[in-house]
PDB file of C-alpha atoms in Angstrom:
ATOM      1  CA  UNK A   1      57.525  20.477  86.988  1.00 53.00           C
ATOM      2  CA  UNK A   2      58.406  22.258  83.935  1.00 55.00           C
ATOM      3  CA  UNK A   3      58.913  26.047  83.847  1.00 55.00           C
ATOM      4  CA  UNK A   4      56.589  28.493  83.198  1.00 57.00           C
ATOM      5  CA  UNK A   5      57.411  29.496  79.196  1.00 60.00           C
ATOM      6  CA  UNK A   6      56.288  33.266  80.481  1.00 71.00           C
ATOM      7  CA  UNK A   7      59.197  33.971  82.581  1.00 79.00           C
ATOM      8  CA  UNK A   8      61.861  33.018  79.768  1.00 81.00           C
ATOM      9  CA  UNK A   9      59.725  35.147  77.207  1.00 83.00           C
ATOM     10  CA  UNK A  10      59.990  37.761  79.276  1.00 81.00           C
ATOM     11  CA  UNK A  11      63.717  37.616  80.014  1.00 81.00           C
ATOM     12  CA  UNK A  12      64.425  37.109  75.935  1.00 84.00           C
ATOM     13  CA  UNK A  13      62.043  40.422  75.672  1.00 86.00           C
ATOM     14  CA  UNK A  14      64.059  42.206  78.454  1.00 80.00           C
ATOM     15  CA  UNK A  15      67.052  41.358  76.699  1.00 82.00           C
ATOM     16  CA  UNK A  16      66.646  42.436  73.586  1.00 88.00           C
ATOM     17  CA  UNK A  17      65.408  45.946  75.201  1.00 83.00           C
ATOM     18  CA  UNK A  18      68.267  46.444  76.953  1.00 76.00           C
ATOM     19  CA  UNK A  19      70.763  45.436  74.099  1.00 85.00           C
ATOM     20  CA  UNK A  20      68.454  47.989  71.827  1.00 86.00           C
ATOM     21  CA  UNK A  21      69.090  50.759  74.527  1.00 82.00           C
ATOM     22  CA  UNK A  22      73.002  50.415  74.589  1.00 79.00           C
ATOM     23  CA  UNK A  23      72.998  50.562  71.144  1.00 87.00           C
ATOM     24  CA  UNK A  24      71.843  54.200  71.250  1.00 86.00           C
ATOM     25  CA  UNK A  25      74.066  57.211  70.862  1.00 89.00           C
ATOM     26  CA  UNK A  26      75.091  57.948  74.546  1.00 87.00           C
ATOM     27  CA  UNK A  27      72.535  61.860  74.554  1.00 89.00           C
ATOM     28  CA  UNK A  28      69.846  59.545  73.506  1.00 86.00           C
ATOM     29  CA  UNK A  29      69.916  56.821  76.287  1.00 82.00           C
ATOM     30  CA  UNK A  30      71.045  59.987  78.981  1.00 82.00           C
ATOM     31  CA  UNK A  31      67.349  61.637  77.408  1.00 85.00           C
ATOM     32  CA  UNK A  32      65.943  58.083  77.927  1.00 83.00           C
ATOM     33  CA  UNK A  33      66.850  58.361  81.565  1.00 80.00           C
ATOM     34  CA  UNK A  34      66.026  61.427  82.553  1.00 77.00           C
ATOM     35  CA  UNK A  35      62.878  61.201  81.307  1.00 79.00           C
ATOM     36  CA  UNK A  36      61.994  57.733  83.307  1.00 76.00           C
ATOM     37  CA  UNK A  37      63.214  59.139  86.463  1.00 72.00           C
ATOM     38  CA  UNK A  38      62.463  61.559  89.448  1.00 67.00           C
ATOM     39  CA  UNK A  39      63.314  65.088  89.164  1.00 72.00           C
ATOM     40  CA  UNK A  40      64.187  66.543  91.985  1.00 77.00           C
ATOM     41  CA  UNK A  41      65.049  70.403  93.025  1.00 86.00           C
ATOM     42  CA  UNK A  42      68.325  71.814  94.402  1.00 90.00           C
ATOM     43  CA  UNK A  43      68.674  73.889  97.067  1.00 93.00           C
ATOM     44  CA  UNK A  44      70.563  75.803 100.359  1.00 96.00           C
ATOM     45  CA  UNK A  45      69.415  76.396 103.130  1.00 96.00           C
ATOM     46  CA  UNK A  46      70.947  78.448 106.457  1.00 97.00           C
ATOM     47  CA  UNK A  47      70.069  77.664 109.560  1.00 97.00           C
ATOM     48  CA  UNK A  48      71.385  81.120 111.551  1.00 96.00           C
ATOM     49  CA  UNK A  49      71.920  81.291 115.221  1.00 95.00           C
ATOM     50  CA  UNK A  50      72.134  84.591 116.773  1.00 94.00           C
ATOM     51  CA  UNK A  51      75.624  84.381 118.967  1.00 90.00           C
ATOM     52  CA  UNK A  52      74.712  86.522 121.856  1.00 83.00           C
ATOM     53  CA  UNK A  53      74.829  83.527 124.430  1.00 78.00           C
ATOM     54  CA  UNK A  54      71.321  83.773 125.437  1.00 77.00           C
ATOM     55  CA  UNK A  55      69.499  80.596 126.684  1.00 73.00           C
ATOM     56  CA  UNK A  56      67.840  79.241 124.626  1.00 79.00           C
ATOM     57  CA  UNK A  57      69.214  80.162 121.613  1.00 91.00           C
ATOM     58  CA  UNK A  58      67.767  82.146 118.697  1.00 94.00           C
ATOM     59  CA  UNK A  59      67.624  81.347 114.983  1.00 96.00           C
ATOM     60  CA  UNK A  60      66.689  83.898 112.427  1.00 96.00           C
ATOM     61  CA  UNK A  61      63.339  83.314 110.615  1.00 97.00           C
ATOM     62  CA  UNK A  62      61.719  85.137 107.297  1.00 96.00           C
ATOM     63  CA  UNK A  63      58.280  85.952 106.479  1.00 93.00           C
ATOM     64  CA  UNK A  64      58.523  85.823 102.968  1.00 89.00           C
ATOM     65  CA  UNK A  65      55.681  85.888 100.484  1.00 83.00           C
ATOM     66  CA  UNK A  66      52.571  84.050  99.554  1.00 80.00           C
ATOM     67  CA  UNK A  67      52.198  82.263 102.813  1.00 77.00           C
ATOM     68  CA  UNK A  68      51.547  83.681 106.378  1.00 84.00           C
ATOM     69  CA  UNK A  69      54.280  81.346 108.094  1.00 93.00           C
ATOM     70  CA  UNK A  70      57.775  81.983 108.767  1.00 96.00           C
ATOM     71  CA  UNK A  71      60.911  80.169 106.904  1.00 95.00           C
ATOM     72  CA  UNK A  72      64.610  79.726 107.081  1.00 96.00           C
ATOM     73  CA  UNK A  73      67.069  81.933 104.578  1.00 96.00           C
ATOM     74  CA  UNK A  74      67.153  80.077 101.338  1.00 95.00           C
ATOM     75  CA  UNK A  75      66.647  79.072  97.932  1.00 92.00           C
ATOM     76  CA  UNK A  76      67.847  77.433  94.444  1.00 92.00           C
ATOM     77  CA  UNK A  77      71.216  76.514  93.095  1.00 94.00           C
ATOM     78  CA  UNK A  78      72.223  78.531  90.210  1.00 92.00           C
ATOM     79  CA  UNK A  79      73.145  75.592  87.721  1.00 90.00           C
ATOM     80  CA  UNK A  80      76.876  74.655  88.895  1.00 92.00           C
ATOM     81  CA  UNK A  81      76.693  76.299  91.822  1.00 95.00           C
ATOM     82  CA  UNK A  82      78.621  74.780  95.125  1.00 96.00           C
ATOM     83  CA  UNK A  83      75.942  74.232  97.622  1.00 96.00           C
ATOM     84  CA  UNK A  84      77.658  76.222 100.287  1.00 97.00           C
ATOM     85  CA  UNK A  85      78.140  79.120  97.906  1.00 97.00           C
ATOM     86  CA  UNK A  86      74.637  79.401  97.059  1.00 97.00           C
ATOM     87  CA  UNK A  87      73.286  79.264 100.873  1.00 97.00           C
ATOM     88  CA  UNK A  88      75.926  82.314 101.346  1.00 97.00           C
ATOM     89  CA  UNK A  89      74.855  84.422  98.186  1.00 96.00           C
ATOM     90  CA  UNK A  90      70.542  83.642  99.305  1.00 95.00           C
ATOM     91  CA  UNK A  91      71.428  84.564 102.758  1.00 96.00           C
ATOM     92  CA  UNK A  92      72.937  87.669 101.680  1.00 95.00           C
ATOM     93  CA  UNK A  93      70.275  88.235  99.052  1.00 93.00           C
ATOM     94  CA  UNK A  94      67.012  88.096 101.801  1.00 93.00           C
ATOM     95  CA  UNK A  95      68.533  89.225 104.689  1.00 94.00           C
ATOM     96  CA  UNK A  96      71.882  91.937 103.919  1.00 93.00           C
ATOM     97  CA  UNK A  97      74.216  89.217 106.052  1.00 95.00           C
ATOM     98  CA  UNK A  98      77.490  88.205 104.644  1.00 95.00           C
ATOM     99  CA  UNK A  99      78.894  85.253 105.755  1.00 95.00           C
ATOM    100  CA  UNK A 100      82.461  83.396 104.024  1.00 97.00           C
ATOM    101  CA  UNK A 101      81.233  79.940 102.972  1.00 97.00           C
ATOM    102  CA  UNK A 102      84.127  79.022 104.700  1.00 97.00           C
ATOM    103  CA  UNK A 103      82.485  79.983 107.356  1.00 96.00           C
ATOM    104  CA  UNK A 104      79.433  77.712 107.510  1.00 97.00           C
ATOM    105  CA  UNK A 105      79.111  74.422 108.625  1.00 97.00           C
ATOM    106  CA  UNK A 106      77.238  71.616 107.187  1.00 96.00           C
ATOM    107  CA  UNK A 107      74.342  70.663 109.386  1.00 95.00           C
ATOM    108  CA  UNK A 108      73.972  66.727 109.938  1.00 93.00           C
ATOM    109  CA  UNK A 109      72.161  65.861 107.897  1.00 92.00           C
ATOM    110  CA  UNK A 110      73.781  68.012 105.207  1.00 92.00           C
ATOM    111  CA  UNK A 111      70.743  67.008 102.838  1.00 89.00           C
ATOM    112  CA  UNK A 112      67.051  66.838 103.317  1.00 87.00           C
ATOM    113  CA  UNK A 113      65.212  65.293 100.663  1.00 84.00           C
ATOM    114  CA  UNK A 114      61.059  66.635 100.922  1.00 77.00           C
ATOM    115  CA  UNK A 115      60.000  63.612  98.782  1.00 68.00           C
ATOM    116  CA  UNK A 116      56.272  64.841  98.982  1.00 70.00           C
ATOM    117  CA  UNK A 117      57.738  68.282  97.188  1.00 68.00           C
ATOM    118  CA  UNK A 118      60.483  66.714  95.271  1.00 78.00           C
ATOM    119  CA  UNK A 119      63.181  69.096  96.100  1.00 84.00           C
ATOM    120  CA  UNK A 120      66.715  68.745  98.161  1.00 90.00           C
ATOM    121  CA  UNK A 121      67.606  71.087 100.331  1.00 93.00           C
ATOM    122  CA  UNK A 122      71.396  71.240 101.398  1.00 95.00           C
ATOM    123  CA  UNK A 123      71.366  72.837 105.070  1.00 96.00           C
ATOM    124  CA  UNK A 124      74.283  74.612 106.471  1.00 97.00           C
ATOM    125  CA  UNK A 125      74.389  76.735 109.869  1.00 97.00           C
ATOM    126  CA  UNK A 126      76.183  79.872 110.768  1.00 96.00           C
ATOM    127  CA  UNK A 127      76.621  81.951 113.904  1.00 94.00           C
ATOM    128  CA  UNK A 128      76.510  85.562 113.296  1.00 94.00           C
ATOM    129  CA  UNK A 129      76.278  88.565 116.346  1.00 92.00           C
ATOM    130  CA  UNK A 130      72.451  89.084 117.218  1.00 89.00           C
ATOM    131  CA  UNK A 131      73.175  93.037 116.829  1.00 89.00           C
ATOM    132  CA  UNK A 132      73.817  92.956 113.431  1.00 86.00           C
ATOM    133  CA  UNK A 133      70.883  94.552 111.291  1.00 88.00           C
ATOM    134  CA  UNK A 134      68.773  92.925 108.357  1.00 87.00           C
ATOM    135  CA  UNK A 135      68.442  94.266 104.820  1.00 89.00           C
ATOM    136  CA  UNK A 136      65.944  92.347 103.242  1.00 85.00           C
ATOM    137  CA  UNK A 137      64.668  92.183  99.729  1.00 78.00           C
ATOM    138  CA  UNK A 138      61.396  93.272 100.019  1.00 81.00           C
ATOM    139  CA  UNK A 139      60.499  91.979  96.320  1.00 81.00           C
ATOM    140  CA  UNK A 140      61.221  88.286  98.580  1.00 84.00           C
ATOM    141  CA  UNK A 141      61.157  89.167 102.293  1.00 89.00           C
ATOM    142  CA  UNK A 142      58.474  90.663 104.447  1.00 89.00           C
ATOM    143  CA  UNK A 143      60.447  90.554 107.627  1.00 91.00           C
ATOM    144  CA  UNK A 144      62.965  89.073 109.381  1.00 93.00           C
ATOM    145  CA  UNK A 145      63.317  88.140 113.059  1.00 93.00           C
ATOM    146  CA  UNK A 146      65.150  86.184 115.788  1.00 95.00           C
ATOM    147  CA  UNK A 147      62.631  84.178 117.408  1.00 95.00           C
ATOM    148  CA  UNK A 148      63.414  81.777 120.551  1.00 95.00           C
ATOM    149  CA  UNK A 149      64.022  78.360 119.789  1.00 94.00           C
ATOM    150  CA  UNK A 150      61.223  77.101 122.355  1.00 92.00           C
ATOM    151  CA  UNK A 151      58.931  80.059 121.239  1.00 93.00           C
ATOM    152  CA  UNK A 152      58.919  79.631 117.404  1.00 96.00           C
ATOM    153  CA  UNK A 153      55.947  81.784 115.813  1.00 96.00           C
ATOM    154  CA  UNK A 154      54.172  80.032 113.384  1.00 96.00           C
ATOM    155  CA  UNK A 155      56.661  77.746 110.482  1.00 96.00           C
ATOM    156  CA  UNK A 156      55.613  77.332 107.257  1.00 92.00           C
ATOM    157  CA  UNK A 157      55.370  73.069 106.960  1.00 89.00           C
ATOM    158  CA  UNK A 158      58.449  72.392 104.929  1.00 89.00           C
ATOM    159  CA  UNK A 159      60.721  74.965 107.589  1.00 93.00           C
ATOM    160  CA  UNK A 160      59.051  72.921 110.484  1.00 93.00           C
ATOM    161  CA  UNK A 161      59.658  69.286 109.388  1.00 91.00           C
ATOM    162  CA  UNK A 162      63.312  70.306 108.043  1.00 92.00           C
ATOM    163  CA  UNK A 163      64.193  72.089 111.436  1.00 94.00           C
ATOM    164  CA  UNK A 164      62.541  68.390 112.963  1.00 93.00           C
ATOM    165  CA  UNK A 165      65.591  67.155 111.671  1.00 93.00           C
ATOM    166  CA  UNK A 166      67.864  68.990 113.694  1.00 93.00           C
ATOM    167  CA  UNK A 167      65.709  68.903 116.729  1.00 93.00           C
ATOM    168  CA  UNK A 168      63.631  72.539 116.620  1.00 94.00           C
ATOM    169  CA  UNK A 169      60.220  73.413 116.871  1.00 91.00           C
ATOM    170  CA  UNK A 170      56.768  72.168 117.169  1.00 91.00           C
ATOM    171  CA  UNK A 171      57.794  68.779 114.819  1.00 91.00           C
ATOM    172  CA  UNK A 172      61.438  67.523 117.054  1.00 88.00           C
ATOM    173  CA  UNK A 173      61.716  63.983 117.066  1.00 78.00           C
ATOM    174  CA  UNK A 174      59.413  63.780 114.118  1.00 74.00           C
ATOM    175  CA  UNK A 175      61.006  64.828 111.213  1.00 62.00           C
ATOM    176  CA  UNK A 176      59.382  62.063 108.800  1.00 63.00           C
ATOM    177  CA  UNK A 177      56.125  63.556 109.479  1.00 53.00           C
ATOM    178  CA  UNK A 178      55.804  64.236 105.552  1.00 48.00           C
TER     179      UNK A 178
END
């Protein structure tokens, strides 16, 4: 049975594409690329534990503006920025705490990829004392609160299927629950 002349038409036609692509200056084919593929956002997030031995443990949550839920301390890379530098500078922006970025550790996963929002969050965790106080940015921060880990108030979505991940709150053991 002779071959279908469709499939070699289509390889000759692929071909020549591709050889017409490499011959492009190298910003042109990079523009090429970028364009034909997914964008996604960059950013840290801090998972904070209050160290005061209490069982169970307590992670901080914000209240931050539009939205009536509560969310982890966070936000976008500057451009070049070292994940765990920019999930110390946003913790210290919304909530006053300075911690090295020496001093956090990557939380496993290190990455969460939201592919419903298109953004990448890198996670980290710290322990910091319980007594220390908050200074948030009221221009991005409502309030901010240790909660209970099996007493979480209400998360916004993307905080409760990213904690899912690490096994906290209403979505553990579900985390692909996009």
């Amino acid at each position: 049975m002779a071959a279908s002349p469709r499939p070699a038409a289509l390889r000759a036609l692929r071909l020549t594409a591709f050889r017409a692509f490499y011959r492009l200056p190298l910003r042109w084919r990079r523009r090429l690329v970028r364009m034909g593929t997914a964008h996604y956002i960059v950013g840290a997030v801090t998972i904070v534990r209050a160290a005061d031995g209490r069982s169970p443990g307590r992670i901080l949550l914000l209240r931050q503006p539009p939205g009536p839920g509560w969310s982890l301390p966070g936000g976008l890379l500057n451009r070049g920025e070292r994940p765990v530098v920019g999930a110390a500078r946003e913790l210290a922006e919304e909530t006053g705490i300075r911690v090295d970025p020496a001093d956090l550790r990557p939380g496993v996963p290190n990455a969460i990829v939201h592919s419903s929002g298109r953004w990448v969050d890198m996670v980290f965790e710290a322990s910091v004392p319980a007594d220390q106080p908050f200074t948030v940015d009221e221009a991005e921060v409502h309030e901010a609160a240790w909660h209970p880990l099996d007493a979480l108030p209400r998360l916004t979505g993307p905080t409760a299927r990213l904690l899912a991940h690490y096994g906290i709150g209403p979505l553990a053991g579900r985390p692909e629950d996009d």
